[in-house]
Tab-separated table of C-alpha atoms and ligand atoms in Angstrom:
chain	number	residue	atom	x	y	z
A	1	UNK	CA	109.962	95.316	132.006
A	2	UNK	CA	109.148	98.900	130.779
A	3	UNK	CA	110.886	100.380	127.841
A	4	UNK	CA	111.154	103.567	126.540
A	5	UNK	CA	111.575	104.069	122.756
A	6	UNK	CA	112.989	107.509	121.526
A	7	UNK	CA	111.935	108.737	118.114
A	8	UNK	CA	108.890	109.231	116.054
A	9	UNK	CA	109.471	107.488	112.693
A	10	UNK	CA	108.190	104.031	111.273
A	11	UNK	CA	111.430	102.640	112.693
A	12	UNK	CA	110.313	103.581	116.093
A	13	UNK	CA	106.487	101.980	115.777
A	14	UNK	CA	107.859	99.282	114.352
A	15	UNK	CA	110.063	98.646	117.196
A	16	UNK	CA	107.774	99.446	119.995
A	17	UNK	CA	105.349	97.648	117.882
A	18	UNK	CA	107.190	94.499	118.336
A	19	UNK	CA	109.109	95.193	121.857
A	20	UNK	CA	105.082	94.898	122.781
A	21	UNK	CA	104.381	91.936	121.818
A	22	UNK	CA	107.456	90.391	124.071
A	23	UNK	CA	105.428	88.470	127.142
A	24	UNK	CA	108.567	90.394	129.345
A	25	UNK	CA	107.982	93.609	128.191
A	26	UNK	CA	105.184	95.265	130.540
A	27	UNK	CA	104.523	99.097	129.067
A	28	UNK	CA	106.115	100.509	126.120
A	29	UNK	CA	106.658	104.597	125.858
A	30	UNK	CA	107.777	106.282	123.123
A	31	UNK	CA	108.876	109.799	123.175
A	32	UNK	CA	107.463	111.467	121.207
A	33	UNK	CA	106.064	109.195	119.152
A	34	UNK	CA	103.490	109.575	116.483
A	35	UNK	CA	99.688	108.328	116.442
A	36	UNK	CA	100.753	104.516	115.835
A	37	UNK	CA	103.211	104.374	118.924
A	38	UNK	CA	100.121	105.652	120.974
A	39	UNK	CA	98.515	102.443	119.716
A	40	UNK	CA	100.796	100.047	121.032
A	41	UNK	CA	102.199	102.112	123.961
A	42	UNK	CA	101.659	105.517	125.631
A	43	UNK	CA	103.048	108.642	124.201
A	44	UNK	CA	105.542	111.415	126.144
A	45	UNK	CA	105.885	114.420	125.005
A	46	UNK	CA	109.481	115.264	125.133
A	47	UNK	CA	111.664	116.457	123.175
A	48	UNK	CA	114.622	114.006	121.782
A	49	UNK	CA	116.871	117.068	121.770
A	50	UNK	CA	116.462	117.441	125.379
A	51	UNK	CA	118.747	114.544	127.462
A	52	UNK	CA	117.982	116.039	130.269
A	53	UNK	CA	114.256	116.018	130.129
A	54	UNK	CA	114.123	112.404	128.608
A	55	UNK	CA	116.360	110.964	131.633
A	56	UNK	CA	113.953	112.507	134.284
A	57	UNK	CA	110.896	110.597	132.186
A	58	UNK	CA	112.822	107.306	132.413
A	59	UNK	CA	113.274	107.764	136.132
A	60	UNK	CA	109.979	108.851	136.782
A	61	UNK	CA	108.562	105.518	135.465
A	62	UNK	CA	110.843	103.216	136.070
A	63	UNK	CA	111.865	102.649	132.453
A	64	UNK	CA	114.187	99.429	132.378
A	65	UNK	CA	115.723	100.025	128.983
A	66	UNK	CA	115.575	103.161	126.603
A	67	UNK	CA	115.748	101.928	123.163
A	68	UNK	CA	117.266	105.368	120.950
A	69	UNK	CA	116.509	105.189	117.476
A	70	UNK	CA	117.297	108.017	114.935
A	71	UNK	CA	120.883	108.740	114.396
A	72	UNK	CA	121.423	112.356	115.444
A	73	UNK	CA	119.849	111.358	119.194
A	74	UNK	CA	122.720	108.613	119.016
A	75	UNK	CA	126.033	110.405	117.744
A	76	UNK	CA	124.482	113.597	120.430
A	77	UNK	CA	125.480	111.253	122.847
A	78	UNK	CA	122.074	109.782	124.419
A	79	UNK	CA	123.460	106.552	124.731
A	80	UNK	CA	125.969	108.099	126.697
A	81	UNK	CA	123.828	110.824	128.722
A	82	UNK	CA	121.306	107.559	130.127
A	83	UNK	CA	124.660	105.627	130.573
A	84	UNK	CA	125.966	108.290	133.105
A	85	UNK	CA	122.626	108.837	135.298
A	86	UNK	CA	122.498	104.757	135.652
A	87	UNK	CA	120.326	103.898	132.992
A	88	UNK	CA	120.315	101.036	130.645
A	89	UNK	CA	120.010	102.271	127.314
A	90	UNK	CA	120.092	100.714	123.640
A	91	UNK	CA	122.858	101.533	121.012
A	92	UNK	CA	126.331	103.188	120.508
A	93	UNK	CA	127.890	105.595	122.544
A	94	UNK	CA	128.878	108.616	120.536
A	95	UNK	CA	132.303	107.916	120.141
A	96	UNK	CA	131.067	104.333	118.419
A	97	UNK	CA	128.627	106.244	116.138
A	98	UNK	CA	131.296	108.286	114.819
A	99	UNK	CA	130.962	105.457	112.345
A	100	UNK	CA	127.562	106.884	110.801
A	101	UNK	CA	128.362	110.895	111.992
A	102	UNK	CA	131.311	110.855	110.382
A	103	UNK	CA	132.196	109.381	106.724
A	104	UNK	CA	136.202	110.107	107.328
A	105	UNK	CA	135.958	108.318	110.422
A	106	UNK	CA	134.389	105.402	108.731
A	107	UNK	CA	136.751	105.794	105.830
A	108	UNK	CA	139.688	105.733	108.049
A	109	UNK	CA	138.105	102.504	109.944
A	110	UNK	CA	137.173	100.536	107.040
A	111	UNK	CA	140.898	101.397	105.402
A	112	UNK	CA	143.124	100.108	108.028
A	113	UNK	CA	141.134	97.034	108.633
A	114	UNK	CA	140.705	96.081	105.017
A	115	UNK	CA	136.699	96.369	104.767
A	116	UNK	CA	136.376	96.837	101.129
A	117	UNK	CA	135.330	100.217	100.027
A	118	UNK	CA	135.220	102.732	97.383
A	119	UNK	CA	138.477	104.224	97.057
A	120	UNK	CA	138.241	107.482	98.368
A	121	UNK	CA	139.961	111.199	99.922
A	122	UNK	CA	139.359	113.464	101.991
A	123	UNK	CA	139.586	117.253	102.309
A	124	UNK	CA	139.177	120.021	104.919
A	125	UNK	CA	140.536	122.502	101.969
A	126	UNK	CA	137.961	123.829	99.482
A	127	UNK	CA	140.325	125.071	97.049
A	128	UNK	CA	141.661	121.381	96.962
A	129	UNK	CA	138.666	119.580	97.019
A	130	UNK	CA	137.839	122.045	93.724
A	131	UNK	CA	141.404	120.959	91.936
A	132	UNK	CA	140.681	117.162	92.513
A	133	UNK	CA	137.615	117.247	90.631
A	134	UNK	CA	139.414	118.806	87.746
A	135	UNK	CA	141.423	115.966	87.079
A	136	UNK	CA	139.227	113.016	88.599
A	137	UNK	CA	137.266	110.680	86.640
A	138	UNK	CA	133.567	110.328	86.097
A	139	UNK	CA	131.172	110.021	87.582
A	140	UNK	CA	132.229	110.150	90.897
A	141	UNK	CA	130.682	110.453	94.565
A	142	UNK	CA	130.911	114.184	97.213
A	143	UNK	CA	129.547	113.658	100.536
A	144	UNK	CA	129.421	116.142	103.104
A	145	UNK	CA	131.274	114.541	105.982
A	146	UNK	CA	128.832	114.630	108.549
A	147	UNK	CA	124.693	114.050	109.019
A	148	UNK	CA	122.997	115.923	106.497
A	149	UNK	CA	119.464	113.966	106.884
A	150	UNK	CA	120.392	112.092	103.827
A	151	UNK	CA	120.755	115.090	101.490
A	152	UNK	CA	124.677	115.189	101.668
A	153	UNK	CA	125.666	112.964	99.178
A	154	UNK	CA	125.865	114.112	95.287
A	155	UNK	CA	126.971	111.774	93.158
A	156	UNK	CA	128.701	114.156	90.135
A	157	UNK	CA	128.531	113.211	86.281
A	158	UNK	CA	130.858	116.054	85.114
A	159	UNK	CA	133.562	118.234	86.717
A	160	UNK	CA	131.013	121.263	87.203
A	161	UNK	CA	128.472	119.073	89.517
A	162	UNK	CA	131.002	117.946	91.572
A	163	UNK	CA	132.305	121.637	92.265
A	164	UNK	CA	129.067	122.724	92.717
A	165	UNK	CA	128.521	120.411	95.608
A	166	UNK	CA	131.877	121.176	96.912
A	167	UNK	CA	130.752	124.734	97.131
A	168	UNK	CA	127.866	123.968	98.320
A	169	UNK	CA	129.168	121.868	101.366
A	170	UNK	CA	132.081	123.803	102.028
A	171	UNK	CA	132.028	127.164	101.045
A	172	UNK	CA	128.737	128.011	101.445
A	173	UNK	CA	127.940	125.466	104.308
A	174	UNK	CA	124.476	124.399	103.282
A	175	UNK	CA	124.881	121.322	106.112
A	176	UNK	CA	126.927	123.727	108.576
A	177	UNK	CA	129.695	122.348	110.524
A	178	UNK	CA	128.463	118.311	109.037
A	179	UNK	CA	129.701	119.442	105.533
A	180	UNK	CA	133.120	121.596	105.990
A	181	UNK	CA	135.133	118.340	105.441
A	182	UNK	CA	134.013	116.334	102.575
A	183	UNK	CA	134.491	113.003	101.284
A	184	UNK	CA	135.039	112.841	97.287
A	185	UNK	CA	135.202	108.883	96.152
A	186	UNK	CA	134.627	106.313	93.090
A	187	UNK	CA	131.340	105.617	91.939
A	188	UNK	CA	130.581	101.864	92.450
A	189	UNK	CA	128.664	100.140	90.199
A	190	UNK	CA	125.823	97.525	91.171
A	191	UNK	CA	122.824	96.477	92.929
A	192	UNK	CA	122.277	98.387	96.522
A	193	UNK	CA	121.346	96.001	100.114
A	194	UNK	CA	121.102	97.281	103.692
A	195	UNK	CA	123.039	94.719	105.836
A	196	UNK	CA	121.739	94.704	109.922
A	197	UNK	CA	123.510	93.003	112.452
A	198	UNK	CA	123.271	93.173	116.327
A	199	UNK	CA	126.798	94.060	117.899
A	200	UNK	CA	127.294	93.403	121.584
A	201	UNK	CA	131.089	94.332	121.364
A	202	UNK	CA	132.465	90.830	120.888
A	203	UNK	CA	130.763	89.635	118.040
A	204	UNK	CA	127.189	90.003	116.307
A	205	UNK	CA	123.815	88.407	115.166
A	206	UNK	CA	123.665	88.769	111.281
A	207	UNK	CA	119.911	89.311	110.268
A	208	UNK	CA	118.075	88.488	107.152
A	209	UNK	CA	119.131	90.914	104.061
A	210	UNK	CA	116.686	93.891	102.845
A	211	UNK	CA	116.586	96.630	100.578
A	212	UNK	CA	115.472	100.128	100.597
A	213	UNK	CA	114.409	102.022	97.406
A	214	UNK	CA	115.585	105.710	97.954
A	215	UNK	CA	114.506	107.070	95.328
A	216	UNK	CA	111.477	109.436	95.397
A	217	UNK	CA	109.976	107.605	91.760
A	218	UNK	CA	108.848	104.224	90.303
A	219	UNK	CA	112.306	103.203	88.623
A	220	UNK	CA	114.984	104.820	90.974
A	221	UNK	CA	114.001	108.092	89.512
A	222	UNK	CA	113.642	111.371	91.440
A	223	UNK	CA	115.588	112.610	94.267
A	224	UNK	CA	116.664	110.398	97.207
A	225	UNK	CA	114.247	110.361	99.838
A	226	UNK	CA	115.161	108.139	103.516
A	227	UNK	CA	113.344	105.318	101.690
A	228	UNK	CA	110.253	104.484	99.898
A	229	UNK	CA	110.112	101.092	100.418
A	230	UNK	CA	111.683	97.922	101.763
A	231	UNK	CA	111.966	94.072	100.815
A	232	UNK	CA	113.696	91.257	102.429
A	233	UNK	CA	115.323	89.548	101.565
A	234	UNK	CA	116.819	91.559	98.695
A	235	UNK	CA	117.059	88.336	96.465
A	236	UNK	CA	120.644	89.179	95.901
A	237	UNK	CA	122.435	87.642	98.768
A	238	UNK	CA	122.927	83.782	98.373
A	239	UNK	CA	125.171	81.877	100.620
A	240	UNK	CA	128.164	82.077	98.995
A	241	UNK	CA	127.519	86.037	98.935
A	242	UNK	CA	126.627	86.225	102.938
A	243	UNK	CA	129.256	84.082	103.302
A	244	UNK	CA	131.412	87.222	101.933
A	245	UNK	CA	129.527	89.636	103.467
A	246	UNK	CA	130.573	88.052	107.137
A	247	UNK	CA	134.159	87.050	106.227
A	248	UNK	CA	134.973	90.296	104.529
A	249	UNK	CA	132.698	93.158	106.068
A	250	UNK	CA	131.397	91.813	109.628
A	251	UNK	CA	134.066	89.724	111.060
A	252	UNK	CA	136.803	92.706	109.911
A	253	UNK	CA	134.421	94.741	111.585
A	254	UNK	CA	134.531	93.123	115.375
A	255	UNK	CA	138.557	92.603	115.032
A	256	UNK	CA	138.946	95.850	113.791
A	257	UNK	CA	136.910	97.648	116.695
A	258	UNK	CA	138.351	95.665	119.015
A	259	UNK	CA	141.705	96.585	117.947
A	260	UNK	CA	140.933	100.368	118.000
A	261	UNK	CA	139.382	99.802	121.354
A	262	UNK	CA	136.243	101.422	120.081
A	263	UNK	CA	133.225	99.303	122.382
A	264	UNK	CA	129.898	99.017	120.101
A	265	UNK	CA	127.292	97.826	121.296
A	266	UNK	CA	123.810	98.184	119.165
A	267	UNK	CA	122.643	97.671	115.603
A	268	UNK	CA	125.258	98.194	112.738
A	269	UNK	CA	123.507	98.489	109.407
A	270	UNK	CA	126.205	98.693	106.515
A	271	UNK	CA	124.420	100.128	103.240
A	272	UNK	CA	126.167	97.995	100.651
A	273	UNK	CA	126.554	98.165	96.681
A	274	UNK	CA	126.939	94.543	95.687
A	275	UNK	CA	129.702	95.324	92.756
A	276	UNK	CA	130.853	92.702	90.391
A	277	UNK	CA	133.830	92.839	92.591
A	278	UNK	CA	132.306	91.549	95.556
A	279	UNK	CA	130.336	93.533	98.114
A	280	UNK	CA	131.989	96.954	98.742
A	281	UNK	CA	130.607	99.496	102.297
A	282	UNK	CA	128.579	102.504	101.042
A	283	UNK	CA	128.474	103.618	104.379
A	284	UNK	CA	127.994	102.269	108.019
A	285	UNK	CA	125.221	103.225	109.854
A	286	UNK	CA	124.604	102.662	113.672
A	287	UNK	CA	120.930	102.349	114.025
A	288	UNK	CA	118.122	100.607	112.471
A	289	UNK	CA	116.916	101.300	108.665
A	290	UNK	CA	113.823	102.795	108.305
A	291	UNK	CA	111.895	101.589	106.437
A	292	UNK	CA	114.056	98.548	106.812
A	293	UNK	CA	112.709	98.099	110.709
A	294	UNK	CA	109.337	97.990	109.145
A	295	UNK	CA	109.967	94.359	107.160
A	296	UNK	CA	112.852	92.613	109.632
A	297	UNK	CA	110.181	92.951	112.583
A	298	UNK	CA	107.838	91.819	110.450
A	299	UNK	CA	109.664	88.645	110.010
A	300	UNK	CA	111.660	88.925	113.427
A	301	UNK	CA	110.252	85.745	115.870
A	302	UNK	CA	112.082	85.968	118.687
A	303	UNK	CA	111.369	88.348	121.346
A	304	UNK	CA	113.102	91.771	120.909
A	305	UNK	CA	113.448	93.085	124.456
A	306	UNK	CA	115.638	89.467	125.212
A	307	UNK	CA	117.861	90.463	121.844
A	308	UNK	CA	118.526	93.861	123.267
A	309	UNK	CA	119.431	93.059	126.425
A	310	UNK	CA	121.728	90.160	125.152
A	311	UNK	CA	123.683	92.915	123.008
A	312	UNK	CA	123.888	95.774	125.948
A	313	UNK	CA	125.784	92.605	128.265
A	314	UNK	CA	127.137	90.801	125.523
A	315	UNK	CA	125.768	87.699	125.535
A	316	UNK	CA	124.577	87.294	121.648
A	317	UNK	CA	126.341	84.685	121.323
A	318	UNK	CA	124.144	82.259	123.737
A	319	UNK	CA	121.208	83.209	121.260
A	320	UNK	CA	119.310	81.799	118.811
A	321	UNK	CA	117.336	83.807	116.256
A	322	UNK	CA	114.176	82.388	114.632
A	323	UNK	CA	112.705	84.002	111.360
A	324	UNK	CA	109.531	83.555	109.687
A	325	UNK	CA	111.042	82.330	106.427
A	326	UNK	CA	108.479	84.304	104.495
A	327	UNK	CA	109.115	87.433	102.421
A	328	UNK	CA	108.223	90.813	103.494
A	329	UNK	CA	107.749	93.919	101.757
A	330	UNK	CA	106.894	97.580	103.015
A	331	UNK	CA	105.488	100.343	100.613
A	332	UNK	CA	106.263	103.709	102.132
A	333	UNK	CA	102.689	106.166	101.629
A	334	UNK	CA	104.309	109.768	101.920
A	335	UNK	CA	102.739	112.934	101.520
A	336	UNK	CA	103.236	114.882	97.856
A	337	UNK	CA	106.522	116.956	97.757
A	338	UNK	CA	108.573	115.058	100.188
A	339	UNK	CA	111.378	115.182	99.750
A	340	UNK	CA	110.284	118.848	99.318
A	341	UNK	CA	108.128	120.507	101.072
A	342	UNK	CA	104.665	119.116	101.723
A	343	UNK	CA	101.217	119.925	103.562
A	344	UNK	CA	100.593	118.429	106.875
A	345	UNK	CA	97.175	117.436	108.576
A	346	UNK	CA	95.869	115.909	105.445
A	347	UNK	CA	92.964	113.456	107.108
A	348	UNK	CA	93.511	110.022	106.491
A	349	UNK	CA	90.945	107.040	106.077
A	350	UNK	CA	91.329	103.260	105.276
A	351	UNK	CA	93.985	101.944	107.765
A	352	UNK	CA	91.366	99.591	109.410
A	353	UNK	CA	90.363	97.810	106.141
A	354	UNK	CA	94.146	97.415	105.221
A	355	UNK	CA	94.466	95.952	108.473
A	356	UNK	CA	91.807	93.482	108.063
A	357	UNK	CA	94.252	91.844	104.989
A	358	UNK	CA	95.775	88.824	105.773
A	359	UNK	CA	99.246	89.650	107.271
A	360	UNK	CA	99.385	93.469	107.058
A	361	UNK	CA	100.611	95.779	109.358
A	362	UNK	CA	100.308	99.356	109.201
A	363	UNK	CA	102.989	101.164	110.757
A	364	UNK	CA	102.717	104.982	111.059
A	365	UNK	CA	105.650	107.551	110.790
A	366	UNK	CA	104.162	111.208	109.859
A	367	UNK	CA	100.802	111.263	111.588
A	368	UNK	CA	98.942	112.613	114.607
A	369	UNK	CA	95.053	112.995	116.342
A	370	UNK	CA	93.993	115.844	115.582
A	371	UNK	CA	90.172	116.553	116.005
A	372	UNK	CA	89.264	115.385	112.186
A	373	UNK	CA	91.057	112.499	113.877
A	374	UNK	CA	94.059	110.870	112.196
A	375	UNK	CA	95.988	113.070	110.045
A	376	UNK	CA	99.019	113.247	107.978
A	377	UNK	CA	101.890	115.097	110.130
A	378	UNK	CA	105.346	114.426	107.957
A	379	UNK	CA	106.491	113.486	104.931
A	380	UNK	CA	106.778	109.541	105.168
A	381	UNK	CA	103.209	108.894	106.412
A	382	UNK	CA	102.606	105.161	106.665
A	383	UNK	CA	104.305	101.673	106.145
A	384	UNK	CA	101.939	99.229	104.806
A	385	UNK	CA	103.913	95.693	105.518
A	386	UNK	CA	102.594	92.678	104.074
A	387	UNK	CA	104.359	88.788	104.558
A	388	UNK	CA	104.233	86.438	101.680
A	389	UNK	CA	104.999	82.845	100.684
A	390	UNK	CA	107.142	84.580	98.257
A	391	UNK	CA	108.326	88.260	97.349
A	392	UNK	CA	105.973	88.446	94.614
A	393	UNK	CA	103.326	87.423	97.145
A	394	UNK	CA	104.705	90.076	99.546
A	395	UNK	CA	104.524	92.832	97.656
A	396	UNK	CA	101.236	92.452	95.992
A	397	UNK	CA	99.640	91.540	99.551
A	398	UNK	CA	101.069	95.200	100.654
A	399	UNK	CA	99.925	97.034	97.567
A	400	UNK	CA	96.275	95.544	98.053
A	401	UNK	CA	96.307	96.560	101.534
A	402	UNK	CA	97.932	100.160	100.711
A	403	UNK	CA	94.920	100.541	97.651
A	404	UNK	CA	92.819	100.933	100.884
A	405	UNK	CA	94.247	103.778	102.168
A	406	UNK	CA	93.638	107.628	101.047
A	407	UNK	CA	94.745	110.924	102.229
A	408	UNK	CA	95.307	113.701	99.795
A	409	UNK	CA	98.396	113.907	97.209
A	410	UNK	CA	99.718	110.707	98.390
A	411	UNK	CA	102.538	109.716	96.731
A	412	UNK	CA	104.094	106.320	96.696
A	413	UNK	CA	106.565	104.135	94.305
A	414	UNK	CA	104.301	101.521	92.744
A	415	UNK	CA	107.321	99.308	92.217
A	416	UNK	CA	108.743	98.386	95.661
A	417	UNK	CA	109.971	94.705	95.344
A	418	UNK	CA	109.971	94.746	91.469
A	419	UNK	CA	112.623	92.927	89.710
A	420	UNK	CA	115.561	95.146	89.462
B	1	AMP	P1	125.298	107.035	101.682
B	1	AMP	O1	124.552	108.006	102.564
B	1	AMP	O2	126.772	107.179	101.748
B	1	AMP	O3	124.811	105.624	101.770
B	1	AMP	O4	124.845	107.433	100.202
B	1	AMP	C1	123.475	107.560	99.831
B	1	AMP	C2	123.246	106.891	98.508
B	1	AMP	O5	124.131	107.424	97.527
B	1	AMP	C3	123.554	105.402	98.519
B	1	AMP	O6	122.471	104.666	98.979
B	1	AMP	C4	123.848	105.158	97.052
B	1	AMP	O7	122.639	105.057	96.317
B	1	AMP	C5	124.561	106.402	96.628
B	1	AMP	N1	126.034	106.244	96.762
B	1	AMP	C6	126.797	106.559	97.830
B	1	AMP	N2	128.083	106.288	97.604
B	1	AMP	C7	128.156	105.771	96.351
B	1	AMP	C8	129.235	105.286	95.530
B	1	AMP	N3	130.503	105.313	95.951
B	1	AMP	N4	128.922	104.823	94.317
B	1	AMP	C9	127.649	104.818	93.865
B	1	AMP	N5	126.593	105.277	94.574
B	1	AMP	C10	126.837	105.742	95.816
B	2	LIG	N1	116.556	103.427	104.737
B	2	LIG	C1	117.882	103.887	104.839
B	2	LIG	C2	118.258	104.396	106.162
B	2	LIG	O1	117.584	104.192	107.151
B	2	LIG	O2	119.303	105.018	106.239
């Protein structure tokens, strides 16, 4: 079969990397890709804004299944657009990934069918928003509504941060329509795990736990970036904890849909704080992580392309999973600045001796050829991935690997995988 993957991130070589390697899977696109997806399948370059253009592509070479990564391509309705020209495409329909686009929507969900959550309101009215915080204790949580490429959450130590963000979101609109409506809830208190499990709208394949380290700096310092870094598992999930996390998150989850009538199909990632009261929803998200993609293909063993195609018709259930039962860890090499602004076309050297490490994969996000050959081209840059007998093993088999690699003012956390 030929498959198309939309996006350009690590997520997407990571999955094209791997839908590659199935012995079913013919040709892998990617559109647009960056200089890894070129690698492992052939570039096309189109723009993910433009439905139109990437349904004529799909046609034109007899793709078999379109595999959409980033969020905004999903709640714009992709799903939906490939749906209506007859073409079988990966993840939800934008009506099921209101769940990511839209926090109230989520909050509203995860409310009625008991998914524990942070206790939270919402508010279309600045001016009340603004009186809440007055009284409200601290710290708590604003998030613009809507996508706000990660940026939209503030979490507020006094009453004066959280009406700044409230102005910010509402009255001055710095995330346009996404942040009119805001979110104000608790702060939890814990440790932080990205959940992923394949839907197929009657039930779902739980993977192996991971977690992301958002922060820009080595000990969850700095501003949150999409994720510097990624182990699994977490370390924090036993069985009496995933035990909880199915009973109390996942299995609400597929009644709950069901009940609403809302059909999702495609990965649901829950970002969870694990709180001394149990595990509480952060947020749902209806794609893969990134870099979370990077480690669970990593230690994925069954063929992808099968997986996906089980979820789009529902048939999960007749499939087994294998796992390498080795730990994986990912160390995110981004460009200086990001989350800020950064310089592009930095050239980079050294991917070919990480490579040659025992285990390592180098997955690319920001990069392109250019005629100096490979250069920087974003602000994550590379995914060094290493496996491990153990985490410790994990992570110090990526860092050797990642010593290898130089562009200039790289930046990376040098504690990925550290004990928290
Ligand atoms: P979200 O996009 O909603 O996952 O929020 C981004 C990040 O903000 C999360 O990964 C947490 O680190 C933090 N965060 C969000 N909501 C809360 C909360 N209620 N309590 C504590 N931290 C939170
Ligand atoms: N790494 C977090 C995310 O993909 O949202």
């Amino acid at each position: 079969m030929k498959i198309l993957v939309v996006g350009s991130g690590g997520r997407e070589h990571a999955l094209a990397w791997k839908l590659a390697r199935s012995s079913n899977v013919s040709k892998v696109f990617c559109a647009p890709g960056n200089a890894g997806t070129a690698r492992v399948g052939e570039n096309a370059a189109v723009s993910i804004a433009d439905h139109a253009a990437l349904i004529a592509f799909a046609r034109s070479r007899k793709i078999d299944l379109a595999v959409i990564g980033p969020d905004d391509a999903l709640a714009a309705g992709m799903v939906d657009a490939f749906q209506a020209a007859g073409l079988r495409a990966f993840g939800p329909t934008a009506t099921a990934a209101r769940l990511e686009s839209s926090k109230s929507f989520a909050k509203d969900f995860m409310r009625r069918h008991g998914i524990p959550a942070a206790v939270s309101r919402e508010f279309t009215d600045s001016g009340e928003a603004h009186r809440y915080c007055q009284g409200a204790e601290y710290p708590l949580v604003v998030k613009a509504d809507g996508l706000a490429l990660g940026k939209g959450v503030v979490i507020a130590r006094v009453p004066e941060e959280a009406s700044l963000a409230i102005y910010r979101s509402m009255d001055a609109g710095a995330f346009g329509e996404a942040g009119r409506r805001v979110v104000i809830e608790e702060f939890l208190e814990g440790v932080e795990c990205s959940i992923h499990a394949l839907v197929d709208g009657a039930g779902y394949a739980l993977f192996p736990d991971c977690r992301d380290h958002k922060q820009a700096c080595d000990g969850g310092t700095g501003p949150n970036t999409g994720g510097m870094g990624a182990i699994s598992p977490s370390g924090s999930v036993d069985a009496a904890l995933e035990a909880r996390i199915r009973k109390e998150i996942l299995d609400r989850f597929i009644v709950g849909a069901r009940a609403d009538g809302l059909d999702f199909r495609g990965m649901l990632f829950p970002g969870l704080m694990l709180t001394a009261d149990g595990p509480k929803v952060l947020e749902f998200n209806c794609r893969w992580g990134d870099p979370e993609t990077q480690v669970l293909v990593r230690r994925l063993e069954s063929d992808l392309a099968g997986l996906l195609d089980a979820c789009i018709d529902g048939t999960l259930a007749s499939r087994e999973i294998a796992w390498d039962p080795r730990a994986a860890a990912c160390v995110v090499l981004a460009s200086g600045g990001y989350p800020g602004a950064y310089k592009k076309g930095e050239p980079i050297r050294g991917i070919d001796r990480a490579e040659a490490h025992r285990d390592v994969v180098v997955f690319h996000a920001g990069t392109a050829e250019s005629s100096d050959g490979l250069v920087t081209n974003g602000g994550r840059v590379l995914g060094v991935t290493a496996l491990g007998e153990t985490l410790t093993a994990a992570r110090e088999a990526a860092y050797a690997a990642a010593d290898e690699i130089h562009f200039a003012n790289l930046h990376r956390r040098n504690d990925i995988g550290a004990a928290l």
